[in-house]
Amino acid sequence: MPAVEGKYWTALDNGFVRCELCPRHCTMPPGGTGFCLVRKNVDGKLITTIYSEITSGAYDPVEKKPLYHFYPGSVIFSIGTNGCNLDCKSCQNWEISRRITLREVFTPEMAVEYAGRYGSIGIAYTYNDPIVWFEYVLDTAKLMKEAGYVNVMVTNGNIELEPLRELLPFIDAFNVDLKGMDRDYYLKFSSMPNPNVWQVCEEIKKVGKHLELTKLIVPGFDEFTPEYFERFGKWISENLGKEVPIHYSRFFPAYKLSNTPPTPVEVLDMAYDVTREYLYYVYVGNVVEPERESTYCPKCGALLVRRVGYNVEVLFGEDGRCPQCGRRVDFVF
Ligand SMILES: [Zn+2]
């Protein structure tokens, strides 16, 4: 593809450029690339090297993103490319996110065409982090909205607020992978010195977009105490809302943590129990526990959605109300 100029950067002296898309603010000498590997200084201009190029595409259950409260039981066309602004120690997708690989041309027009097949509701920008794919995601998302489809971002959520605000009108739902509750965690686990994910989550909720959170529980990085998980529940409840779902995910050995054992299942159960004191919807992932993957009415406890893996049974009707007590359900559908 011909080089496409990136957005959100400043020209500095001596041909250097500074990227201002994510809070990392990489300074690049002529010919240099940012931490994300895919934004490059070419002749004193910031270029995106991945515009209209993907590493893979697949039709996935929306529950796999994971999004449990957004068109439950539907399929969404999912695409990704190379690059990420974090370097998480247990990255499942490091082969594409922290390496440059072969990519196929896939224009925004092609994306819209594929998005309409096999009953897909739209596109999920996922696999690597779509933040570093900003220009392509923005252009594609606009076309998708015109064609009547939805856009979903699965992201670590560390993006400057100005570019976020440019994207927000076109994105319907986010799954934000919340690594931790403080800067120190991001530095140790993700090599990110200046995260702003908490502000980004607040902004997403402020404009009324659908938000779900994922928290991977990692031995050696997360404390296995009730007080520790209370922090997540309290912060989400006070700053985002009790209706924001959190998915606690079981860690399995990967990438730089290939010798760390999986998270004990009892820890996931404890995190689930503690957080449910604060939030309406808590789930566990990467573990088979149907009762903790299903959705219950926060008012009367009725089962609203039964999930066993990616098998989804919606038990409320078109009226969007709990069949037992009539409370309006917190679902987008
Ligand atoms: Zn109810």
Coordinates of C-alpha atoms in Angstrom, one line a residue, residues 31-319:
G31 CA 13.8 6.5 9.8
G32 CA 12.8 5.5 13.4
T33 CA 9.7 3.8 14.5
G34 CA 7.6 4.2 17.7
F35 CA 7.3 1.6 20.5
C36 CA 4.2 0.3 18.7
L37 CA 6.5 -0.8 15.7
V38 CA 3.9 0.5 13.2
R39 CA 4.2 4.4 13.3
K40 CA 7.3 5.6 11.5
N41 CA 9.2 8.8 10.8
V42 CA 9.6 8.9 7.0
D43 CA 11.3 12.1 5.8
G44 CA 10.1 14.1 8.8
K45 CA 6.5 12.9 8.6
L46 CA 4.7 10.4 10.8
I47 CA 3.5 7.5 8.6
T48 CA 1.2 4.6 9.5
T49 CA 2.8 1.4 8.1
I50 CA -0.3 -0.8 8.5
Y51 CA -3.1 1.2 6.9
S52 CA -5.4 -1.2 4.9
E53 CA -3.4 -4.2 5.9
I54 CA -4.5 -7.1 8.2
T55 CA -2.8 -10.2 9.7
S56 CA -6.1 -12.1 10.0
G57 CA -9.9 -12.0 9.9
A58 CA -12.5 -14.3 11.4
Y59 CA -16.2 -14.5 12.2
D60 CA -16.3 -14.9 16.0
P61 CA -19.0 -15.0 18.6
V62 CA -19.4 -11.6 20.1
E63 CA -19.0 -13.3 23.5
K64 CA -15.4 -14.2 22.5
K65 CA -14.3 -10.5 22.5
P66 CA -15.6 -10.7 25.3
L67 CA -18.8 -8.7 25.2
Y68 CA -21.7 -10.4 27.1
H69 CA -24.2 -7.5 27.1
F70 CA -24.0 -6.5 23.4
Y71 CA -26.1 -8.4 20.9
P72 CA -25.8 -11.6 22.9
G73 CA -25.4 -14.7 20.7
S74 CA -24.4 -12.9 17.6
V75 CA -21.5 -13.1 15.3
I76 CA -19.0 -10.3 14.5
F77 CA -16.4 -10.1 11.8
S78 CA -13.0 -9.6 13.6
I79 CA -9.8 -8.2 12.2
G80 CA -6.4 -7.3 13.4
T81 CA -3.0 -6.2 12.2
N82 CA 0.5 -5.7 13.6
G83 CA 1.6 -3.5 16.5
C84 CA 0.7 -2.5 20.1
N85 CA 1.5 0.4 22.4
L86 CA 2.0 -2.0 25.4
D87 CA 4.3 -5.0 25.8
C88 CA 2.4 -7.2 28.3
K89 CA 4.4 -10.0 29.8
S90 CA 1.7 -12.6 29.1
C91 CA 0.5 -11.4 25.7
Q92 CA -1.4 -14.1 23.9
N93 CA -0.9 -12.4 20.5
W94 CA 2.8 -11.2 20.8
E95 CA 3.6 -12.9 17.5
I96 CA 1.5 -10.2 15.7
S97 CA 1.5 -7.4 18.3
R98 CA 5.2 -7.3 19.1
R99 CA 6.5 -8.5 15.8
I100 CA 6.1 -7.4 12.2
T101 CA 4.6 -10.2 10.0
L102 CA 3.2 -10.7 6.6
R103 CA 0.0 -8.8 6.0
E104 CA -2.7 -8.8 3.4
V105 CA -4.2 -5.8 1.8
F106 CA -7.7 -5.2 3.2
T107 CA -9.2 -1.7 2.3
P108 CA -12.0 -0.1 4.4
E109 CA -14.4 -0.9 1.5
M110 CA -13.4 -4.6 1.7
A111 CA -13.9 -4.6 5.4
V112 CA -17.5 -3.3 5.0
E113 CA -18.2 -6.0 2.4
Y114 CA -17.0 -8.8 4.6
A115 CA -18.8 -7.4 7.6
G116 CA -22.1 -8.2 6.1
R117 CA -21.5 -11.9 5.6
Y118 CA -22.6 -14.9 7.7
G119 CA -25.0 -12.8 9.8
S120 CA -22.2 -10.6 11.3
I121 CA -23.4 -7.5 13.1
G122 CA -20.3 -5.5 12.2
I123 CA -16.6 -5.4 12.8
A124 CA -14.5 -5.9 15.9
Y125 CA -11.0 -4.3 15.7
T126 CA -9.1 -6.8 17.9
Y127 CA -6.2 -9.3 18.1
N128 CA -3.5 -6.6 18.3
D129 CA -4.4 -3.2 19.8
P130 CA -6.5 -1.1 17.4
I131 CA -5.3 2.1 19.0
V132 CA -2.1 1.9 16.9
W133 CA -4.3 1.3 13.8
F134 CA -6.1 4.6 14.4
E135 CA -6.4 6.0 10.9
Y136 CA -7.7 2.8 9.4
V137 CA -10.1 2.1 12.2
L138 CA -11.5 5.7 11.9
D139 CA -12.0 5.5 8.2
T140 CA -13.5 2.0 8.3
A141 CA -15.7 2.7 11.2
K142 CA -17.2 5.7 9.4
L143 CA -18.0 3.6 6.3
M144 CA -19.4 0.9 8.6
K145 CA -21.8 3.3 10.3
E146 CA -23.0 4.6 6.9
A147 CA -23.7 1.0 5.9
G148 CA -25.7 0.4 9.1
Y149 CA -23.2 -1.9 11.0
V150 CA -21.7 -1.7 14.4
N151 CA -18.1 -1.1 15.4
V152 CA -16.4 -2.7 18.4
M153 CA -12.9 -2.0 19.8
V154 CA -11.1 -4.5 21.9
T155 CA -8.3 -2.5 23.4
N156 CA -6.0 -1.8 26.3
G157 CA -7.5 1.7 26.4
N158 CA -4.4 3.8 26.6
I159 CA -5.1 6.5 24.0
E160 CA -4.9 10.3 24.2
L161 CA -8.3 11.9 24.8
E162 CA -8.3 14.0 21.7
P163 CA -8.0 11.1 19.2
L164 CA -10.4 9.1 21.4
R165 CA -13.0 11.8 21.0
E166 CA -12.6 11.7 17.3
L167 CA -13.3 7.9 17.3
L168 CA -16.1 7.8 19.8
P169 CA -19.0 8.8 17.6
F170 CA -18.3 5.8 15.4
I171 CA -17.6 3.1 17.9
D172 CA -20.6 1.3 19.5
A173 CA -18.9 -0.8 22.1
F174 CA -15.6 -1.3 23.8
N175 CA -14.0 -4.1 25.7
V176 CA -11.2 -2.5 27.6
D177 CA -8.5 -4.8 29.1
L178 CA -7.9 -3.2 32.5
K179 CA -4.5 -4.5 33.6
G180 CA -4.4 -2.9 37.0
M181 CA -5.4 0.0 39.2
D182 CA -2.1 1.9 39.4
R183 CA 0.8 3.2 37.2
D184 CA 3.3 0.8 38.9
Y185 CA 1.4 -2.2 37.6
Y186 CA 1.4 -0.9 34.1
L187 CA 5.1 -0.2 34.2
K188 CA 6.0 -3.7 35.6
F189 CA 3.5 -5.7 33.5
S190 CA 3.1 -3.8 30.3
S191 CA 6.2 -1.5 30.1
M192 CA 3.8 1.5 30.1
P193 CA 5.1 4.4 32.2
N194 CA 2.1 6.7 31.8
P195 CA -1.2 4.9 31.4
N196 CA -4.5 6.9 31.1
V197 CA -6.9 4.0 30.7
W198 CA -9.0 5.0 33.7
Q199 CA -9.7 8.4 32.2
V200 CA -10.5 6.8 28.8
C201 CA -13.0 4.4 30.5
E202 CA -14.7 7.4 32.1
E203 CA -14.9 9.2 28.8
I204 CA -16.4 6.2 27.0
K205 CA -19.1 6.0 29.7
K206 CA -19.6 9.8 29.7
V207 CA -20.7 9.7 26.0
G208 CA -22.9 6.7 26.6
K209 CA -21.1 4.1 24.7
H210 CA -21.2 0.4 25.7
L211 CA -18.3 -0.6 27.9
E212 CA -17.2 -4.0 29.3
L213 CA -13.9 -4.6 31.2
T214 CA -11.6 -7.5 31.2
K215 CA -9.1 -8.1 34.0
L216 CA -6.6 -10.9 33.6
I217 CA -5.5 -12.2 37.1
V218 CA -1.8 -13.0 36.9
P219 CA 0.1 -14.8 39.6
G220 CA 3.1 -12.8 40.9
F221 CA 1.5 -9.5 39.7
D222 CA -1.9 -9.5 41.3
E223 CA -2.5 -9.9 45.1
F224 CA -4.8 -12.8 45.9
T225 CA -6.7 -10.9 48.7
P226 CA -10.3 -9.7 48.9
E227 CA -9.2 -6.2 49.6
Y228 CA -7.3 -6.2 46.3
F229 CA -10.3 -7.1 44.2
E230 CA -12.5 -4.7 46.2
R231 CA -10.5 -1.9 44.7
F232 CA -11.6 -2.9 41.2
G233 CA -15.3 -3.2 42.3
K234 CA -15.3 0.1 44.2
W235 CA -13.6 2.1 41.5
I236 CA -15.8 0.8 38.7
S237 CA -19.0 1.2 40.7
E238 CA -18.1 4.8 41.7
N239 CA -16.6 6.0 38.4
L240 CA -18.2 4.0 35.7
G241 CA -21.4 2.6 37.1
K242 CA -22.6 -0.6 38.7
E243 CA -23.9 -1.9 35.4
V244 CA -20.5 -2.1 33.8
P245 CA -19.6 -5.8 33.5
I246 CA -16.1 -7.0 34.4
H247 CA -14.7 -10.3 33.1
Y248 CA -12.1 -11.8 35.4
S249 CA -9.9 -14.0 33.2
R250 CA -7.7 -16.9 34.2
F251 CA -4.0 -16.6 33.3
F252 CA -2.3 -19.4 31.4
P253 CA 1.5 -19.4 30.8
A254 CA 2.4 -17.4 27.7
Y255 CA 5.2 -15.2 26.1
K256 CA 7.5 -13.9 28.9
L257 CA 5.6 -15.7 31.6
S258 CA 5.8 -19.2 30.1
N259 CA 7.0 -20.6 33.5
T260 CA 4.3 -19.0 35.6
P261 CA 1.6 -21.5 36.7
P262 CA -2.1 -20.8 35.8
T263 CA -4.2 -18.7 38.2
P264 CA -5.8 -21.0 40.8
V265 CA -9.6 -21.3 40.1
E266 CA -10.3 -20.4 43.8
V267 CA -8.8 -17.0 43.2
L268 CA -11.2 -16.3 40.3
D269 CA -14.1 -17.4 42.5
M270 CA -13.0 -15.1 45.3
A271 CA -12.6 -12.2 42.9
Y272 CA -16.0 -12.9 41.6
D273 CA -17.6 -13.1 45.0
V274 CA -15.9 -9.9 46.3
T275 CA -16.7 -7.8 43.2
R276 CA -20.4 -8.8 43.1
E277 CA -20.8 -6.8 46.3
Y278 CA -20.1 -3.7 44.2
L279 CA -21.2 -4.5 40.6
Y280 CA -24.3 -6.1 39.0
Y281 CA -22.4 -8.2 36.4
V282 CA -19.2 -10.1 37.1
Y283 CA -18.0 -13.0 35.0
V284 CA -15.1 -15.4 35.0
G285 CA -13.3 -16.4 31.8
N286 CA -10.8 -19.0 30.5
V287 CA -12.4 -21.5 33.0
V288 CA -15.6 -23.6 32.7
E289 CA -18.0 -22.3 35.4
P290 CA -21.4 -21.9 33.7
E291 CA -23.0 -20.4 36.8
R292 CA -20.3 -17.6 36.9
E293 CA -20.5 -17.0 33.1
S294 CA -24.3 -16.4 33.1
T295 CA -26.2 -13.2 33.7
Y296 CA -28.7 -12.7 36.6
C297 CA -31.2 -9.9 37.2
P298 CA -29.7 -7.6 39.8
K299 CA -33.1 -6.9 41.3
C300 CA -34.7 -10.4 41.6
G301 CA -31.9 -12.8 40.7
A302 CA -33.7 -14.4 37.8
L303 CA -31.4 -16.0 35.1
L304 CA -31.4 -13.6 32.1
V305 CA -28.7 -15.2 29.9
R306 CA -27.4 -18.8 30.3
R307 CA -23.9 -19.2 28.9
V308 CA -21.9 -22.4 28.6
G309 CA -18.7 -21.5 26.7
Y310 CA -20.0 -19.8 23.6
N311 CA -23.4 -21.4 23.8
V312 CA -25.8 -18.6 24.6
E313 CA -29.4 -18.8 25.6
V314 CA -31.2 -15.4 26.0
L315 CA -34.1 -15.8 28.5
F316 CA -35.6 -12.3 28.3
G317 CA -37.9 -11.1 25.5
E318 CA -37.9 -8.4 22.9
D319 CA -39.3 -5.9 25.5

